[in-house]
Tab-separated table of C-alpha atoms in Angstrom:
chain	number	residue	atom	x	y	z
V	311	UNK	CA	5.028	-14.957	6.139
V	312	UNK	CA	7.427	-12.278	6.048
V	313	UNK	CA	10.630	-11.832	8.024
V	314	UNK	CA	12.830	-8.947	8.350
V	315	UNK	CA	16.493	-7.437	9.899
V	316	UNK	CA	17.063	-4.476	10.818
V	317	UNK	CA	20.054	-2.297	11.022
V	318	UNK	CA	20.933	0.715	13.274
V	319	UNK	CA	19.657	4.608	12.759
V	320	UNK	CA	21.659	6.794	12.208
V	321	UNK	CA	21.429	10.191	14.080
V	322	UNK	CA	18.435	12.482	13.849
V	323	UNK	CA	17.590	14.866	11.262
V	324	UNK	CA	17.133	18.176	12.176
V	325	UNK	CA	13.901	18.767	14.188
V	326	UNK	CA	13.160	21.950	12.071
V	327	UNK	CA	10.173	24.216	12.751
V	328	UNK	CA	7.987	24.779	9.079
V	329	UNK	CA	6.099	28.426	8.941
V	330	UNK	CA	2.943	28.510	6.810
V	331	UNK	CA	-0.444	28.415	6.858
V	332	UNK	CA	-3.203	25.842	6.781
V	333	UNK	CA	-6.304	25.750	4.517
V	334	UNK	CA	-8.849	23.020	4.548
V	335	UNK	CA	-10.591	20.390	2.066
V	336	UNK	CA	-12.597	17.633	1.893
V	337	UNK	CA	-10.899	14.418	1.945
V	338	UNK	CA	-14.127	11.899	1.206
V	339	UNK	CA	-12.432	8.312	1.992
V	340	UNK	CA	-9.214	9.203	2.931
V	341	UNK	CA	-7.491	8.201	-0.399
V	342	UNK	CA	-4.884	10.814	-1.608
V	343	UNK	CA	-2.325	10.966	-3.945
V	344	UNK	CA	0.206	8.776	-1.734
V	345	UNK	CA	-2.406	6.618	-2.737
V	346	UNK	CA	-2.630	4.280	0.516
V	347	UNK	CA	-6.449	3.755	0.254
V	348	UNK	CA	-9.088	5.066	2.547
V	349	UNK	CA	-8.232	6.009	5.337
V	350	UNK	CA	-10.327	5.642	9.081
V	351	UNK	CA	-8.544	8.022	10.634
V	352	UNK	CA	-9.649	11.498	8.764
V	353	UNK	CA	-6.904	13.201	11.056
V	354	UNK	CA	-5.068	13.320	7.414
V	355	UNK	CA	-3.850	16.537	5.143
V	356	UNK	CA	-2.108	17.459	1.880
V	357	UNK	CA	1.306	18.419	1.663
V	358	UNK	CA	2.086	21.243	-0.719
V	359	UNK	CA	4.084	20.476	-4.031
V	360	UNK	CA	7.802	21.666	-2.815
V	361	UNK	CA	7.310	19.819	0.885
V	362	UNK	CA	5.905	16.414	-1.027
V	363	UNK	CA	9.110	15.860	-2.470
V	364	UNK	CA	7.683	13.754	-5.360
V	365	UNK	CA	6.057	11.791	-2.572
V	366	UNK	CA	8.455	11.427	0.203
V	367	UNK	CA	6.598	13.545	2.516
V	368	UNK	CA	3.701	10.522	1.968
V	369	UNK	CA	2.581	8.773	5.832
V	370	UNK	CA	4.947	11.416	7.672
V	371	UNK	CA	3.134	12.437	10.707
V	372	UNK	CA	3.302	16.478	11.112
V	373	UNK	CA	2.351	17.932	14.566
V	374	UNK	CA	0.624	21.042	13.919
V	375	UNK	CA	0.072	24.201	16.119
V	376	UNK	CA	-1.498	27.388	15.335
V	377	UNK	CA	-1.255	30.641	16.349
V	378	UNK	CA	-3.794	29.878	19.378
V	379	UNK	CA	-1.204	27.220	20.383
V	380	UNK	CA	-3.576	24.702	19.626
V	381	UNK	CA	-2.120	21.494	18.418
V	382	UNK	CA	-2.596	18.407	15.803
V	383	UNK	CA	-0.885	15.632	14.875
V	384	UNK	CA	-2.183	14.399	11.165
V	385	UNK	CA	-0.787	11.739	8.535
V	386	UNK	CA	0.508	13.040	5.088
V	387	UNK	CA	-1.674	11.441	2.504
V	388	UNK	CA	-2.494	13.368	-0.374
V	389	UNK	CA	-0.459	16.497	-2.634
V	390	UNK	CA	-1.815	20.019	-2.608
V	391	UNK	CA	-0.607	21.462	-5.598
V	392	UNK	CA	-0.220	25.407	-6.743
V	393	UNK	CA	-1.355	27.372	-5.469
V	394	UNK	CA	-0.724	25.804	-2.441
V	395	UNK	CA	2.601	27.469	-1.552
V	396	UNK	CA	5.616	26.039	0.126
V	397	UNK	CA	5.137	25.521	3.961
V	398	UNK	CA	1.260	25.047	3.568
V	399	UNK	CA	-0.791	22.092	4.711
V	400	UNK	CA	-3.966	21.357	3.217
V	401	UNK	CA	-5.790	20.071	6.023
V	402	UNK	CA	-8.705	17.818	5.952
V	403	UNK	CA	-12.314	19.684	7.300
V	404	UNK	CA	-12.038	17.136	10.352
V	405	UNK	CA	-8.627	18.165	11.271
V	406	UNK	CA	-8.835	21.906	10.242
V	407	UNK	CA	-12.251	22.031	12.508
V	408	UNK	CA	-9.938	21.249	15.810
V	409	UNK	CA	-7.805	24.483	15.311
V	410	UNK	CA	-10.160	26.935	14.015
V	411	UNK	CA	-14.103	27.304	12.617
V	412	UNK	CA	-14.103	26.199	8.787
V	413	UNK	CA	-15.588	29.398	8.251
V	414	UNK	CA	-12.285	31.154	9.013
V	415	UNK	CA	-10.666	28.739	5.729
V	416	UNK	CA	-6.995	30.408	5.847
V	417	UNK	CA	-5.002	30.453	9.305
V	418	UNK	CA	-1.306	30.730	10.330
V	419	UNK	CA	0.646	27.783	11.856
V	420	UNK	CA	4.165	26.193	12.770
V	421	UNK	CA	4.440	22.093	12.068
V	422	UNK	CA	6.941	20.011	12.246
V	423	UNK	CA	7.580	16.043	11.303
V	424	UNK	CA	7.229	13.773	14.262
V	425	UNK	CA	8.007	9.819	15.003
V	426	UNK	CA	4.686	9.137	17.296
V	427	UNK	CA	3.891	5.928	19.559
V	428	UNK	CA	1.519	3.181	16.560
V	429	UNK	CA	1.144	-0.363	17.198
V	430	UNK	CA	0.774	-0.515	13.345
V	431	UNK	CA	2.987	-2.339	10.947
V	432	UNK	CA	4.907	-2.061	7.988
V	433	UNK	CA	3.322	-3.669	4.996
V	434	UNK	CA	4.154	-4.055	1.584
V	435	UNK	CA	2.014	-3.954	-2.337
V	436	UNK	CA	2.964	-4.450	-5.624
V	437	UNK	CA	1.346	-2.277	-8.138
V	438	UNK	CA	-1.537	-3.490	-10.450
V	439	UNK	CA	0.072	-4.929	-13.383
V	440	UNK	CA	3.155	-5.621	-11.488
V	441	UNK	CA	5.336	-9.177	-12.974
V	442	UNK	CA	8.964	-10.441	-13.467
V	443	UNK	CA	9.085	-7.909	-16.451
V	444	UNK	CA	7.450	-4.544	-14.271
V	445	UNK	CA	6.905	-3.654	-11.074
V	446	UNK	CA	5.841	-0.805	-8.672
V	447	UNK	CA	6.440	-1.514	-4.677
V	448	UNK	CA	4.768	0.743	-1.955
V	449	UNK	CA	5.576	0.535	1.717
V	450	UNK	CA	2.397	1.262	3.886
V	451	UNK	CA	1.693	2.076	7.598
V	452	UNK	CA	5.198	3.470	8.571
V	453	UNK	CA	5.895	5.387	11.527
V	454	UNK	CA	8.620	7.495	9.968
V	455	UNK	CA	8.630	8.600	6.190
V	456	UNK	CA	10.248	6.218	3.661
V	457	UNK	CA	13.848	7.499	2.213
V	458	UNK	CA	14.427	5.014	-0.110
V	459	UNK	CA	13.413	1.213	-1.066
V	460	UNK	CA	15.797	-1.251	-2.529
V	461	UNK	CA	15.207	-4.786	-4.366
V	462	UNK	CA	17.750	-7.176	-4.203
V	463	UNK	CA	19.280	-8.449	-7.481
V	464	UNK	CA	21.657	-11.294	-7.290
V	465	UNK	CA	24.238	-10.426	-4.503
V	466	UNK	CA	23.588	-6.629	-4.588
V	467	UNK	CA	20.933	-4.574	-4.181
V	468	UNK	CA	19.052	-1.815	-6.373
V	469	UNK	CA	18.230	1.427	-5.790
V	470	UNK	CA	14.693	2.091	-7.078
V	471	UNK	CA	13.310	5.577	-8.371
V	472	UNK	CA	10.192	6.854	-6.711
V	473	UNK	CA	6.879	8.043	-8.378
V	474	UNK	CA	4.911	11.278	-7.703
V	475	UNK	CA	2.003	8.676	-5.982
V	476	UNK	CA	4.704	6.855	-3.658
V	477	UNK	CA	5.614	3.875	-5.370
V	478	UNK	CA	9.165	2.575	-6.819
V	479	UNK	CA	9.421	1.251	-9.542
V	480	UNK	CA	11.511	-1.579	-11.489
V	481	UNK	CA	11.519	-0.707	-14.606
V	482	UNK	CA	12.015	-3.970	-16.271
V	483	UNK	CA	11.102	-5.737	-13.269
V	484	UNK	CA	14.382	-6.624	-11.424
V	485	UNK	CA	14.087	-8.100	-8.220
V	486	UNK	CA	10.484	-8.117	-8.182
V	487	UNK	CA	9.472	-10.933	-5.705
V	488	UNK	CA	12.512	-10.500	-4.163
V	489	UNK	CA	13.865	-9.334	-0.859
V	490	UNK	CA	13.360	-5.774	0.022
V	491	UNK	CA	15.475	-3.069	2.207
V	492	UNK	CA	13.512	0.010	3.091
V	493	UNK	CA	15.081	3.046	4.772
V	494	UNK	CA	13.366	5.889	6.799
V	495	UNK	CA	14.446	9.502	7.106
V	496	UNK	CA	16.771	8.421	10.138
V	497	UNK	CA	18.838	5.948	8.403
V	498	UNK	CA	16.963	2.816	10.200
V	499	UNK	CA	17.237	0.126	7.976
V	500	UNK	CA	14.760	-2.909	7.420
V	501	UNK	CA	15.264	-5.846	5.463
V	502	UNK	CA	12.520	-8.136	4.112
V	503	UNK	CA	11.664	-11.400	2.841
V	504	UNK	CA	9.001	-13.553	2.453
V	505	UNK	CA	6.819	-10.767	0.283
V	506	UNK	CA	5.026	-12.319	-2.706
V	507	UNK	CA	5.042	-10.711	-6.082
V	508	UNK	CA	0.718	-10.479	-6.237
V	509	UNK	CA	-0.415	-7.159	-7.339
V	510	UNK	CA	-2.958	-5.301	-5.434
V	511	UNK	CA	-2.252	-7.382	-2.040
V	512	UNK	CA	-1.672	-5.204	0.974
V	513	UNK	CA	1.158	-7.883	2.900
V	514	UNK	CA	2.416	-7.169	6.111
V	515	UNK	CA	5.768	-7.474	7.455
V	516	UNK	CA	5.099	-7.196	11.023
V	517	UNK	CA	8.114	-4.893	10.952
V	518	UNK	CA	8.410	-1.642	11.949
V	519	UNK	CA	10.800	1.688	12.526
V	520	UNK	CA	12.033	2.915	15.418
V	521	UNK	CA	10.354	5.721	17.262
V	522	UNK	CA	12.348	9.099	17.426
């Protein structure tokens, strides 16, 4: 069983209005490049290269209006690479089909990054092939997008890189098994214990960030 502390946010980032347009694709199961898994909620897009930010754009939730002020909210779980061009959101057909015909395929819109009402929870997994030696950590079903993930080593704690399909990774496997610190885009952090080091297991924390 997991338990976790959290610390104070910080103050908000800037609520800042993206310009671009939205095209559409077919997102099968769900799974993306974030690589969360499939996905029952097809209200899901693809984030273009420059937004992604080598994956730190993975589970934001973007609310979405187009020209003919009609509005979505969709979860970020998949890259669209060039050509798709800074400011564009790849759109699944499911969520594309509630602001315009498919047939249209190209349309202009505003979105920006919201932190909506979920009763969901945090949960942690450990890459396959993950051990004392490697590891890769993902954080899954947060409300607000992940800034950075820590491991805790002996009294401190370390800083790990992230991966172009959202995990971190410990290169030679330090702190794996260990405690875990995640911090969102607001500065909220949440500490965790009690997560195993078993590859492939989806583990919740029954933590989660605050709502902005």
């Amino acid at each position: 069983m997991a338990s976790i502390a959290a610390s104070s946010a910080g103050p908000d980032p800037p609520r800042h209005h993206c310009t671009g347009v939205a095209t559409a694709y077919e997102a099968g199961d769900g799974n993306g490049a974030c690589l969360f898994g499939p996905s029952l909620d097809l209200m899901i897009a693809a984030m273009n290269t420059t937004d992604y930010e080598t994956s730190r754009a993975c589970g934001a939730y973007v609310l979405v209006r187009a020209a003919n002020s009609k509005t979505i909210r969709v979860r970020i779980t998949s890259e669209c690479p060039l050509p798709c061009a800074h400011g564009q959101l790849d759109l699944n057909q499911e969520a594309f089909a509630e602001l315009a015909d498919l047939e249209v395929g190209r349309i202009p819109i505003t979105w920006q990054m919201v932190s909506p009402s979920t009763s969901d929870t945090i949960s942690i997994k450990y890459k396959t092939g993950s051990s004392s030696y490697w590891g890769g950590i993902q954080a899954i079903g947060h409300r607000n997008p992940v800034a950075g993930l820590e491991v805790k080593t002996g009294d401190d704690w370390l800083r790990l890189p992230r991966t172009e399909d959202n995990y971190f990774l410990s290169a030679g496997g330090s702190g794996c098994g260990n405690s875990i610190r995640i911090t969102d885009i607001y500065g909220e952090r949440l500490t965790i214990t009690g997560i195993a080091l078993r590859p492939d297991i989806v583990q919740s924390t029954g933590a989660q960030f605050a709502r902005h």
